[in-house]
XYZ file of C-alpha atoms in Angstrom:
230
model
C -0.070 -0.053 0.006
C 0.824 3.663 -0.395
C 1.317 5.924 2.551
C 1.711 9.673 2.779
C 3.383 10.709 5.902
C 3.004 14.104 7.679
C 6.177 15.030 9.738
C 6.589 16.534 13.333
C 7.351 20.058 14.532
C 10.412 20.299 12.243
C 8.483 19.734 9.179
C 11.215 18.479 7.141
C 10.701 14.814 7.645
C 14.741 14.465 7.993
C 14.172 12.406 11.106
C 11.917 9.928 9.335
C 14.272 8.163 7.061
C 14.779 4.979 9.128
C 11.096 4.820 9.714
C 10.344 5.032 5.889
C 12.990 2.435 5.128
C 11.303 0.069 7.793
C 7.937 0.287 6.354
C 9.319 -0.981 2.969
C 8.340 -3.272 1.146
C 4.903 -3.616 2.414
C 4.221 -0.016 2.527
C 5.594 2.511 0.017
C 5.795 5.915 1.942
C 6.448 9.470 1.004
C 6.970 12.249 3.470
C 5.410 15.758 2.965
C 7.854 18.549 3.694
C 6.456 21.714 4.917
C 7.902 25.116 3.719
C 10.668 26.222 6.016
C 10.381 29.974 5.401
C 6.481 30.221 5.621
C 4.865 30.681 8.872
C 1.822 28.589 7.812
C -0.833 27.697 10.574
C -2.779 24.366 10.460
C -5.121 25.873 7.948
C -2.432 26.538 5.420
C -1.053 23.156 6.025
C -4.113 21.270 5.712
C -4.439 22.968 2.072
C -0.933 21.989 1.263
C -1.372 18.406 2.110
C -4.630 18.207 0.204
C -2.798 19.296 -2.807
C -0.136 16.383 -2.496
C -2.564 13.618 -1.828
C -2.109 10.563 -3.904
C -4.493 10.394 -7.034
C -6.078 7.287 -8.387
C -4.742 4.924 -5.753
C -5.537 3.564 -2.386
C -3.376 5.161 0.278
C -2.969 5.664 4.129
C -2.289 8.860 5.945
C 0.305 8.960 8.857
C 0.260 11.928 11.043
C 3.320 12.477 13.497
C 3.020 14.683 16.404
C 2.351 18.263 15.381
C 0.803 16.863 12.330
C -1.769 14.995 13.943
C -4.484 17.395 13.598
C -3.546 18.049 9.947
C -3.929 14.317 9.165
C -7.256 14.462 11.088
C -8.666 17.204 9.036
C -7.580 15.797 6.031
C -9.112 12.419 6.791
C -12.277 14.271 7.574
C -12.529 15.494 4.209
C -12.813 11.834 3.192
C -10.450 12.059 0.150
C -10.695 9.630 -2.644
C -8.527 6.393 -2.087
C -8.051 7.036 1.747
C -7.992 3.564 3.349
C -6.780 4.248 6.856
C -5.574 6.904 9.213
C -2.522 6.486 11.535
C -1.718 8.851 14.440
C 1.509 8.731 16.215
C 2.393 10.310 19.342
C -0.135 13.015 18.661
C -3.497 14.547 19.531
C -6.822 15.930 18.235
C -7.006 18.860 20.679
C -4.112 20.773 22.448
C -1.928 18.231 24.567
C -0.953 21.167 26.972
C -4.267 23.470 27.123
C -3.121 25.005 30.483
C -0.275 26.925 28.422
C -2.824 28.452 26.045
C -2.724 31.995 28.271
C 1.143 31.918 27.191
C 0.277 31.992 23.507
C 0.807 35.944 23.124
C 4.450 35.407 24.121
C 5.117 33.233 21.095
C 4.548 36.243 18.923
C 7.431 37.946 20.347
C 10.821 37.659 18.623
C 12.462 35.155 21.131
C 15.032 32.648 19.790
C 14.080 29.005 20.496
C 15.988 27.430 23.440
C 19.128 25.303 22.409
C 18.438 21.754 21.410
C 20.872 20.618 24.033
C 18.746 22.171 27.012
C 15.355 20.736 25.397
C 16.282 17.301 24.781
C 16.903 16.171 28.376
C 13.628 17.598 29.492
C 11.638 15.988 26.583
C 13.495 12.732 26.107
C 14.597 11.410 29.680
C 16.933 8.575 29.368
C 16.695 8.610 25.525
C 18.415 12.055 25.386
C 21.687 10.680 23.922
C 24.361 12.944 22.448
C 23.536 11.360 19.019
C 19.983 11.911 19.147
C 20.520 15.513 20.240
C 22.924 16.189 17.300
C 20.290 14.770 14.964
C 17.542 16.828 16.224
C 19.837 19.813 16.066
C 20.334 19.243 12.413
C 16.750 18.896 11.674
C 15.732 22.072 13.389
C 18.757 24.407 12.578
C 17.165 25.545 9.307
C 13.837 26.075 10.769
C 13.301 29.887 11.465
C 12.402 30.685 14.994
C 9.238 32.611 13.919
C 8.044 29.462 12.075
C 8.753 27.381 15.172
C 6.820 29.782 17.343
C 3.842 29.808 14.989
C 3.745 25.995 14.884
C 3.652 25.953 18.855
C 1.014 28.712 18.941
C -0.972 26.408 16.660
C -0.557 23.314 18.854
C -1.664 25.443 21.953
C -5.034 26.355 20.238
C -6.070 23.532 18.175
C -9.227 21.467 18.406
C -9.868 19.022 15.669
C -12.288 16.864 17.772
C -15.267 17.691 15.556
C -13.260 16.724 12.575
C -12.267 13.578 14.259
C -15.871 12.480 14.583
C -16.411 12.860 10.720
C -13.710 10.366 9.732
C -15.176 7.052 8.420
C -11.777 4.973 7.923
C -9.953 2.797 10.341
C -7.866 4.568 12.686
C -4.405 3.302 14.391
C -3.025 5.234 17.230
C 0.629 4.579 18.147
C 1.503 5.584 21.656
C 4.630 6.013 23.386
C 5.192 4.572 26.743
C 7.327 7.469 28.158
C 5.969 10.522 26.123
C 6.688 13.616 27.975
C 4.926 15.880 25.526
C 1.771 14.265 24.664
C 0.043 12.754 27.665
C -2.232 9.697 27.739
C -5.453 11.669 28.017
C -4.997 12.684 24.102
C -5.259 8.901 23.161
C -8.354 8.563 25.460
C -9.955 11.532 23.944
C -9.548 9.952 20.431
C -10.937 6.653 21.765
C -13.699 8.426 23.230
C -14.907 9.997 19.992
C -14.098 6.998 17.554
C -14.274 3.977 19.818
C -13.343 1.561 17.033
C -9.845 3.272 17.048
C -7.075 0.794 17.733
C -4.066 1.461 19.892
C -0.649 -0.114 19.827
C 1.629 1.264 22.791
C 5.567 1.025 22.166
C 8.177 1.289 24.661
C 10.186 4.915 24.190
C 9.928 8.621 24.420
C 7.683 10.917 22.192
C 9.947 10.436 19.091
C 8.636 6.891 18.839
C 9.022 6.675 15.076
C 12.613 7.283 15.386
C 13.663 5.374 18.454
C 11.204 2.339 17.567
C 11.221 2.572 13.761
C 11.240 -1.100 13.142
C 8.385 -1.964 15.676
C 6.263 0.983 14.556
C 6.566 -0.008 10.945
C 5.633 -3.482 11.872
C 2.461 -2.470 13.781
C 1.563 -0.146 10.845
C 1.919 -2.905 8.273
C 0.007 -5.315 10.302
C -2.807 -2.886 10.763
C -2.889 -1.892 7.000
C -2.811 -5.635 5.938
C -6.185 -5.957 7.655
C -7.720 -2.770 6.224
C -10.417 -3.336 3.598
C -8.954 -1.296 0.774
C -12.340 -1.210 -0.943
C -13.539 1.026 1.897
């Protein structure tokens, strides 16, 4: 089956190469890269993804972290050929809503904190020097204003109404030690779409990177049982 992957906050897909390789040959996956210079909100990114959907073939949509609400909104439009939705360490509504009053601060021209500071707090024991270096490379070309815009979008997003309109099977990959997306985000999705299936993998928020093989196997197994005529 064909799959279209929507990447996390960095928007480049650079951190997804091992995961894409692990999906093959059962799943042929392409990654949508978001414009680095444009501070597009969720509305603009949804429009961009809709233009890049596969045409004339069956496909699955995979949304990682920041891109979960984008994947949900695209799936809710019920595009031709969409057979399944996979949500990875992500959310339908803001995972940290209590930080919403701080959104105005993200409009100010502050630089983003150094990756070496963020990773230990975000990753726990998985914050190795090698991973921190990879994350730094992925983020170094992302302008701070674009990163702040994406964070602002996360704080205010609510795609739960869109989630309720989805008519294809849903798989949720949950990281066991996710410090960014709490378990309630899965429970909210399950409440709205009770038929959603969950696979829980050992690891941090960046589960597609740290458990590329296991995540790919779970997705391939899920897609193998999807009725592609749906």
